[in-house]
Short mmCIF file of N, CA and C in Angstrom, two decimals:
data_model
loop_
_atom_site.label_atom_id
_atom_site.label_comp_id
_atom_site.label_asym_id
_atom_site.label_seq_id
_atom_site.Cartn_x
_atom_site.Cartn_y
_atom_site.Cartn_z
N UNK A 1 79.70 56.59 111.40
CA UNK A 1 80.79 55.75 111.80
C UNK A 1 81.23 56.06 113.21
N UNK A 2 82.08 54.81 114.06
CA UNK A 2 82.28 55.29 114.68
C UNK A 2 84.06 55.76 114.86
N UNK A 3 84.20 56.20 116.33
CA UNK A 3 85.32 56.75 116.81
C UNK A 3 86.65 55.77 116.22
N UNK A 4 87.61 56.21 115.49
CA UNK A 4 88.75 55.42 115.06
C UNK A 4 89.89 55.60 116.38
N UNK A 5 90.15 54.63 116.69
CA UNK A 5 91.68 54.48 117.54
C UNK A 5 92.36 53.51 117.23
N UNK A 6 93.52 54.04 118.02
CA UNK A 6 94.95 53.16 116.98
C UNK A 6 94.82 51.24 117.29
N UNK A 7 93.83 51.43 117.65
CA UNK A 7 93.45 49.95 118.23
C UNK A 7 92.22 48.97 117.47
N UNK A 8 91.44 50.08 116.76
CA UNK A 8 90.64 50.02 116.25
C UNK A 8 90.60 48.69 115.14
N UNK A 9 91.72 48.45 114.25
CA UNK A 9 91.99 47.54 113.38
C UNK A 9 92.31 46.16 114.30
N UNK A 10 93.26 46.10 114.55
CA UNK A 10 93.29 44.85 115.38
C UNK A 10 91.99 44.25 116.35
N UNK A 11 91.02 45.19 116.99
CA UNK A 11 89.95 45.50 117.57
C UNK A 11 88.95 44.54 116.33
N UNK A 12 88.52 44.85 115.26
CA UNK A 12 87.89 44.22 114.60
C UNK A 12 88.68 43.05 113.86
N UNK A 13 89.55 42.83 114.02
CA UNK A 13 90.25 41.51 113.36
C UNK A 13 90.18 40.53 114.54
N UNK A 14 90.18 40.81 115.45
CA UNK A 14 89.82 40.35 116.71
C UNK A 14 88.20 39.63 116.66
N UNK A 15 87.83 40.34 116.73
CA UNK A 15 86.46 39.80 116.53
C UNK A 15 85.99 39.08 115.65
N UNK A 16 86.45 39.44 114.37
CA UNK A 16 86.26 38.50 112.95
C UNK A 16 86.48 37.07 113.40
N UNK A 17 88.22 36.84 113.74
CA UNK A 17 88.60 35.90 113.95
C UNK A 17 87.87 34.79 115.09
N UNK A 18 87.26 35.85 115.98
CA UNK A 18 86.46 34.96 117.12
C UNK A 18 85.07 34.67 116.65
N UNK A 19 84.66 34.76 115.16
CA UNK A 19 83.07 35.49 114.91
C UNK A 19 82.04 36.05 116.30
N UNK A 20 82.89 36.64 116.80
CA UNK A 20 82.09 37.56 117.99
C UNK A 20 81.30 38.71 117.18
N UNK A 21 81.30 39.84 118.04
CA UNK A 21 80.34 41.12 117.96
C UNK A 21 80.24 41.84 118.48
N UNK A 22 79.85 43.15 118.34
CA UNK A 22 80.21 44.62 118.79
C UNK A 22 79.15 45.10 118.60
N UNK A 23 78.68 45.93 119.25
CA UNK A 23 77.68 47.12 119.64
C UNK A 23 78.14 48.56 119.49
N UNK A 24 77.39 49.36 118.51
CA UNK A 24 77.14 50.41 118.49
C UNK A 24 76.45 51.37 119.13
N UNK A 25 77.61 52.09 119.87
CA UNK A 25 76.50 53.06 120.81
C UNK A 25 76.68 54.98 120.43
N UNK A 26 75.76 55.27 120.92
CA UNK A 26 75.87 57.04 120.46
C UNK A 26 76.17 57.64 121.79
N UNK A 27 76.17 58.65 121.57
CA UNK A 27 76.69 59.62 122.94
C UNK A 27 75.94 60.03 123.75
N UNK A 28 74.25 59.61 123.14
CA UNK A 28 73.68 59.89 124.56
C UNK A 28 73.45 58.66 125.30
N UNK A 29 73.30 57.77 124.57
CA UNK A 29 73.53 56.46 125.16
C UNK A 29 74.85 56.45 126.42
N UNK A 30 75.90 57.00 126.05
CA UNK A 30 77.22 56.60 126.79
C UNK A 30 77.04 57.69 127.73
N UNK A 31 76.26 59.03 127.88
CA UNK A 31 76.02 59.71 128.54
C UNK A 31 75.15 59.66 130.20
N UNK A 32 74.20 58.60 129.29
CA UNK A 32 73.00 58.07 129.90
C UNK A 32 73.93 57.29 130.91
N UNK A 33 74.66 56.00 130.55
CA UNK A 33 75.00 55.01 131.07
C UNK A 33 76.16 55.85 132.44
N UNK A 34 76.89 56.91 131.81
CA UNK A 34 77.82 57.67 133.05
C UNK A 34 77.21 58.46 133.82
N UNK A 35 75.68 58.55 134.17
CA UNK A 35 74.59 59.21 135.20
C UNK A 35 74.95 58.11 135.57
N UNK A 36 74.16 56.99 135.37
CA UNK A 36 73.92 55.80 135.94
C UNK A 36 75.39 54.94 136.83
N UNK A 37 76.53 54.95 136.12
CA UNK A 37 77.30 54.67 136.62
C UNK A 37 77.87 55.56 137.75
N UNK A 38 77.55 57.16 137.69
CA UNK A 38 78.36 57.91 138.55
C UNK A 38 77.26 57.50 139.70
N UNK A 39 75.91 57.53 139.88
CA UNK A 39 74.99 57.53 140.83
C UNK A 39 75.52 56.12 141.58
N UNK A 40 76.24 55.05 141.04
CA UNK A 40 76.44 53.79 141.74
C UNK A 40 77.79 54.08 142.47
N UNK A 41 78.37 55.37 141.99
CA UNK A 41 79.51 55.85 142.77
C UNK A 41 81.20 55.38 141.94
N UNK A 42 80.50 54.97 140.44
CA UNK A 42 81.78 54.66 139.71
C UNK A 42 82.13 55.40 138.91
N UNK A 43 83.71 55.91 138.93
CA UNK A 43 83.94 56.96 137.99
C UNK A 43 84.87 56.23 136.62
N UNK A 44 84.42 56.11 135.89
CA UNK A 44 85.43 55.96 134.88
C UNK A 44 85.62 56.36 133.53
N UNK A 45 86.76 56.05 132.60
CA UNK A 45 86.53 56.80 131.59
C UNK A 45 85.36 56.86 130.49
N UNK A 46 85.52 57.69 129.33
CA UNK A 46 84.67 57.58 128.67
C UNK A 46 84.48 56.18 127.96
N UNK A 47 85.37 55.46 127.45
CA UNK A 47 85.56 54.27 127.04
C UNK A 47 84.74 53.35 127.90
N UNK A 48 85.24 53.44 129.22
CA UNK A 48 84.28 52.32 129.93
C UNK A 48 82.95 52.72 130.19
N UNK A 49 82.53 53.92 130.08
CA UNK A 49 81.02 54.21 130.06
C UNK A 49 80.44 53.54 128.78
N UNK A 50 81.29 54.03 127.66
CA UNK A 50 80.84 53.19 126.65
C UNK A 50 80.44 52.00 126.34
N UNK A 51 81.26 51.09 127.33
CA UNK A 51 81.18 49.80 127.16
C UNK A 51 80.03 49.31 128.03
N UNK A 52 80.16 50.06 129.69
CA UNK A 52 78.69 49.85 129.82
C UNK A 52 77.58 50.26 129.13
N UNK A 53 77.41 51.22 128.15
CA UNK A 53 76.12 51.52 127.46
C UNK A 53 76.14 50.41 126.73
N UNK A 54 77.05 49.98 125.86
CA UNK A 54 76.93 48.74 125.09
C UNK A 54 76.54 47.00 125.95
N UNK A 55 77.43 47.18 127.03
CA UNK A 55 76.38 45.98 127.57
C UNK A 55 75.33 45.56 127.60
N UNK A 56 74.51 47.36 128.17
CA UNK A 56 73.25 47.62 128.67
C UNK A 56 72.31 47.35 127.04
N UNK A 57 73.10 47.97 125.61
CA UNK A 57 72.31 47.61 124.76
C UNK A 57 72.23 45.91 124.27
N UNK A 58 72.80 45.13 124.19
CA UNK A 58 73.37 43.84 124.08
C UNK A 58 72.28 43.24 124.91
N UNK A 59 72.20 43.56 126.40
CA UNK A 59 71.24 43.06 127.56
C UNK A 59 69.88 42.97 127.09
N UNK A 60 69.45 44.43 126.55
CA UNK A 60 68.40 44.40 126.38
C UNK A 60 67.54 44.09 125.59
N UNK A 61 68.74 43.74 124.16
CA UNK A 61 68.16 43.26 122.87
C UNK A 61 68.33 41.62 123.17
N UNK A 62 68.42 40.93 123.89
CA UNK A 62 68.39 39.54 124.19
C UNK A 62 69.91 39.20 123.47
N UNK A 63 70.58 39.28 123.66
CA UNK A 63 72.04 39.10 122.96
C UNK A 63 73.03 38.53 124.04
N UNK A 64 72.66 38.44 125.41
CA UNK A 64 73.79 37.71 126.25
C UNK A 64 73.02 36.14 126.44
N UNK A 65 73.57 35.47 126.18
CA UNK A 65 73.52 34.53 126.62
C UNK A 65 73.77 33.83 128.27
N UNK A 66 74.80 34.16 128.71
CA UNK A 66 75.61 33.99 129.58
C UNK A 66 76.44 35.06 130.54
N UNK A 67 77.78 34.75 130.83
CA UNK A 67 78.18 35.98 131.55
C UNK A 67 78.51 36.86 130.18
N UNK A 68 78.94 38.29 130.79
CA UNK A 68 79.26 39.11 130.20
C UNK A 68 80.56 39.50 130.79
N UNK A 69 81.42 40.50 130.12
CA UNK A 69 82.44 41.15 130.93
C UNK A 69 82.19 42.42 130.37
N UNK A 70 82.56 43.53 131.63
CA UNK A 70 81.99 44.94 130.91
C UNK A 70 83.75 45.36 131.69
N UNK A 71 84.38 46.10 130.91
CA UNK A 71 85.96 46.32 131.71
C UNK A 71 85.81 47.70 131.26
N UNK A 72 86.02 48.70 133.03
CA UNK A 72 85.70 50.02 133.46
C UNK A 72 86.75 50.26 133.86
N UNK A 73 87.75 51.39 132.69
CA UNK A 73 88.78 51.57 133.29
C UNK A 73 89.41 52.91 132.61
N UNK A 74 90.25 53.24 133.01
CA UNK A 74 91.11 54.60 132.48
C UNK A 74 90.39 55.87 133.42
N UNK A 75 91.37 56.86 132.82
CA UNK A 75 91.24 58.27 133.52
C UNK A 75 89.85 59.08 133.77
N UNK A 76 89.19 59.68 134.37
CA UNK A 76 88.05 60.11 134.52
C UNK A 76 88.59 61.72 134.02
N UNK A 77 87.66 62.33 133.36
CA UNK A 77 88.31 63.86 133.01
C UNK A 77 87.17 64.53 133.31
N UNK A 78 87.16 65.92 133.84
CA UNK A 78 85.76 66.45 134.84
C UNK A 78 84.66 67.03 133.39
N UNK A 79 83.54 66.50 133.69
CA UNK A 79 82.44 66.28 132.72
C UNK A 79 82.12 67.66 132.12
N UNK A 80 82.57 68.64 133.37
CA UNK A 80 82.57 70.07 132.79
C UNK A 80 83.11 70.70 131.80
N UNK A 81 84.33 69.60 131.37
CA UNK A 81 85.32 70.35 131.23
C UNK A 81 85.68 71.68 131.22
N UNK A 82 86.26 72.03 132.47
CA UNK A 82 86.83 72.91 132.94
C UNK A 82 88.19 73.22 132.05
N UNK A 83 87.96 74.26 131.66
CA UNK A 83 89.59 74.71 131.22
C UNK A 83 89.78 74.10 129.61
N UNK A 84 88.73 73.65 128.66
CA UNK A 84 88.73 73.20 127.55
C UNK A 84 87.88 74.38 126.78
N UNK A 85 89.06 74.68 125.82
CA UNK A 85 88.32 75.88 124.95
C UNK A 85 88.10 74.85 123.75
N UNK A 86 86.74 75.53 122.67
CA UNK A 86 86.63 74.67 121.76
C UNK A 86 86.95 76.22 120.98
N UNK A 87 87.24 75.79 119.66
CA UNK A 87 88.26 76.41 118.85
C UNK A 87 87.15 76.19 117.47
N UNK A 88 86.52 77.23 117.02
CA UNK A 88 85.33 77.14 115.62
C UNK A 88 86.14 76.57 114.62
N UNK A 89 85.30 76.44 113.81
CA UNK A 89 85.73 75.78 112.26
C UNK A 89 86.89 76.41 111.75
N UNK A 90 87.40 76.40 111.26
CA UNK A 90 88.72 77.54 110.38
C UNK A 90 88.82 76.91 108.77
N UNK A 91 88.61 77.17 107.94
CA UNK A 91 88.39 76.49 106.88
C UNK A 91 89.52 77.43 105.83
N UNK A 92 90.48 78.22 106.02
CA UNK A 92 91.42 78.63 105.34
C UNK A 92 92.27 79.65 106.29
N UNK A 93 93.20 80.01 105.65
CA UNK A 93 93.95 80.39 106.57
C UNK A 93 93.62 82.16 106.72
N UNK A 94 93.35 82.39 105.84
CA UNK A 94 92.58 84.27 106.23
C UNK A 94 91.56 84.05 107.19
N UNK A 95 90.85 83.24 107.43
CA UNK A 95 89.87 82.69 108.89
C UNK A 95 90.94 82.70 109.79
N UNK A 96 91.74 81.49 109.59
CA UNK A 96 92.49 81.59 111.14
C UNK A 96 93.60 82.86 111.55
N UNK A 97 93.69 83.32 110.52
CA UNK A 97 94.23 84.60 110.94
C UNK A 97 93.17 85.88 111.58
N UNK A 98 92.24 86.17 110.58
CA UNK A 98 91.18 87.18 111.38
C UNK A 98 90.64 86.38 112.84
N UNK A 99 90.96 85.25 112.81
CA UNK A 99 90.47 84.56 114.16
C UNK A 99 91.41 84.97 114.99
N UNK A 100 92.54 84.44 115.00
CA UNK A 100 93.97 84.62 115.80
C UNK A 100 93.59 86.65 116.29
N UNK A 101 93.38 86.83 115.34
CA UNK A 101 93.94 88.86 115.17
C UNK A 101 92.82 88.92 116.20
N UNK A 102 91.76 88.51 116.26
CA UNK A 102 90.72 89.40 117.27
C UNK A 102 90.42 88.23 118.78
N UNK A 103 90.96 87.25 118.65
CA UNK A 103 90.89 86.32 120.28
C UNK A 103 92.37 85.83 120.89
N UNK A 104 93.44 85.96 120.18
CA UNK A 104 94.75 86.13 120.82
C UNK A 104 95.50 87.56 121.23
#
């Protein structure tokens, strides 16, 4: 499945109502497409990388007819992320405590 946002419902009622369509893309897909976009010198968020990967899949499976709109927008956050700790599984709380006791 994919990514849920609070937009997500209206997002597909949207579409129902238009019998439009949506593209499923994965993360290396959206990865792929933000090389490609940063090399053209565009930075944008992950969302709009997304949407260009989904164009790009749409394009290639013969699915546009006509124009398209691909909308590239929001915050860019550094790909490194710098300064983002990821935090392991914790699956009860004697984990997150022997966790806490030996990395805080």
């Amino acid at each position: 499945g994919g990514k849920d946002t609070r937009r997500s419902v209206a997002a597909v009622e949207a579409v129902r109502q238009t019998r439009g369509s949506g593209w499923f893309v994965r993360a290396e897909e959206i990865d792929q497409a933000t090389k490609q976009l940063e090399k053209a010198g565009i930075l944008t968020s992950w969302e709009g990388c997304a949407s260009f990967a989904a164009l790009q899949k749409a394009g290639q499976q013969g699915a546009i007819k006509g124009n398209a709109v691909c909308i590239l927008t929001g915050k860019r956050y550094p790909s490194d992320n710098a300064g983002v700790v990821r935090l392991p599984l914790i699956n009860s709380f004697d984990e997150a405590g022997s966790w806490a006791g030996s990395n805080l």
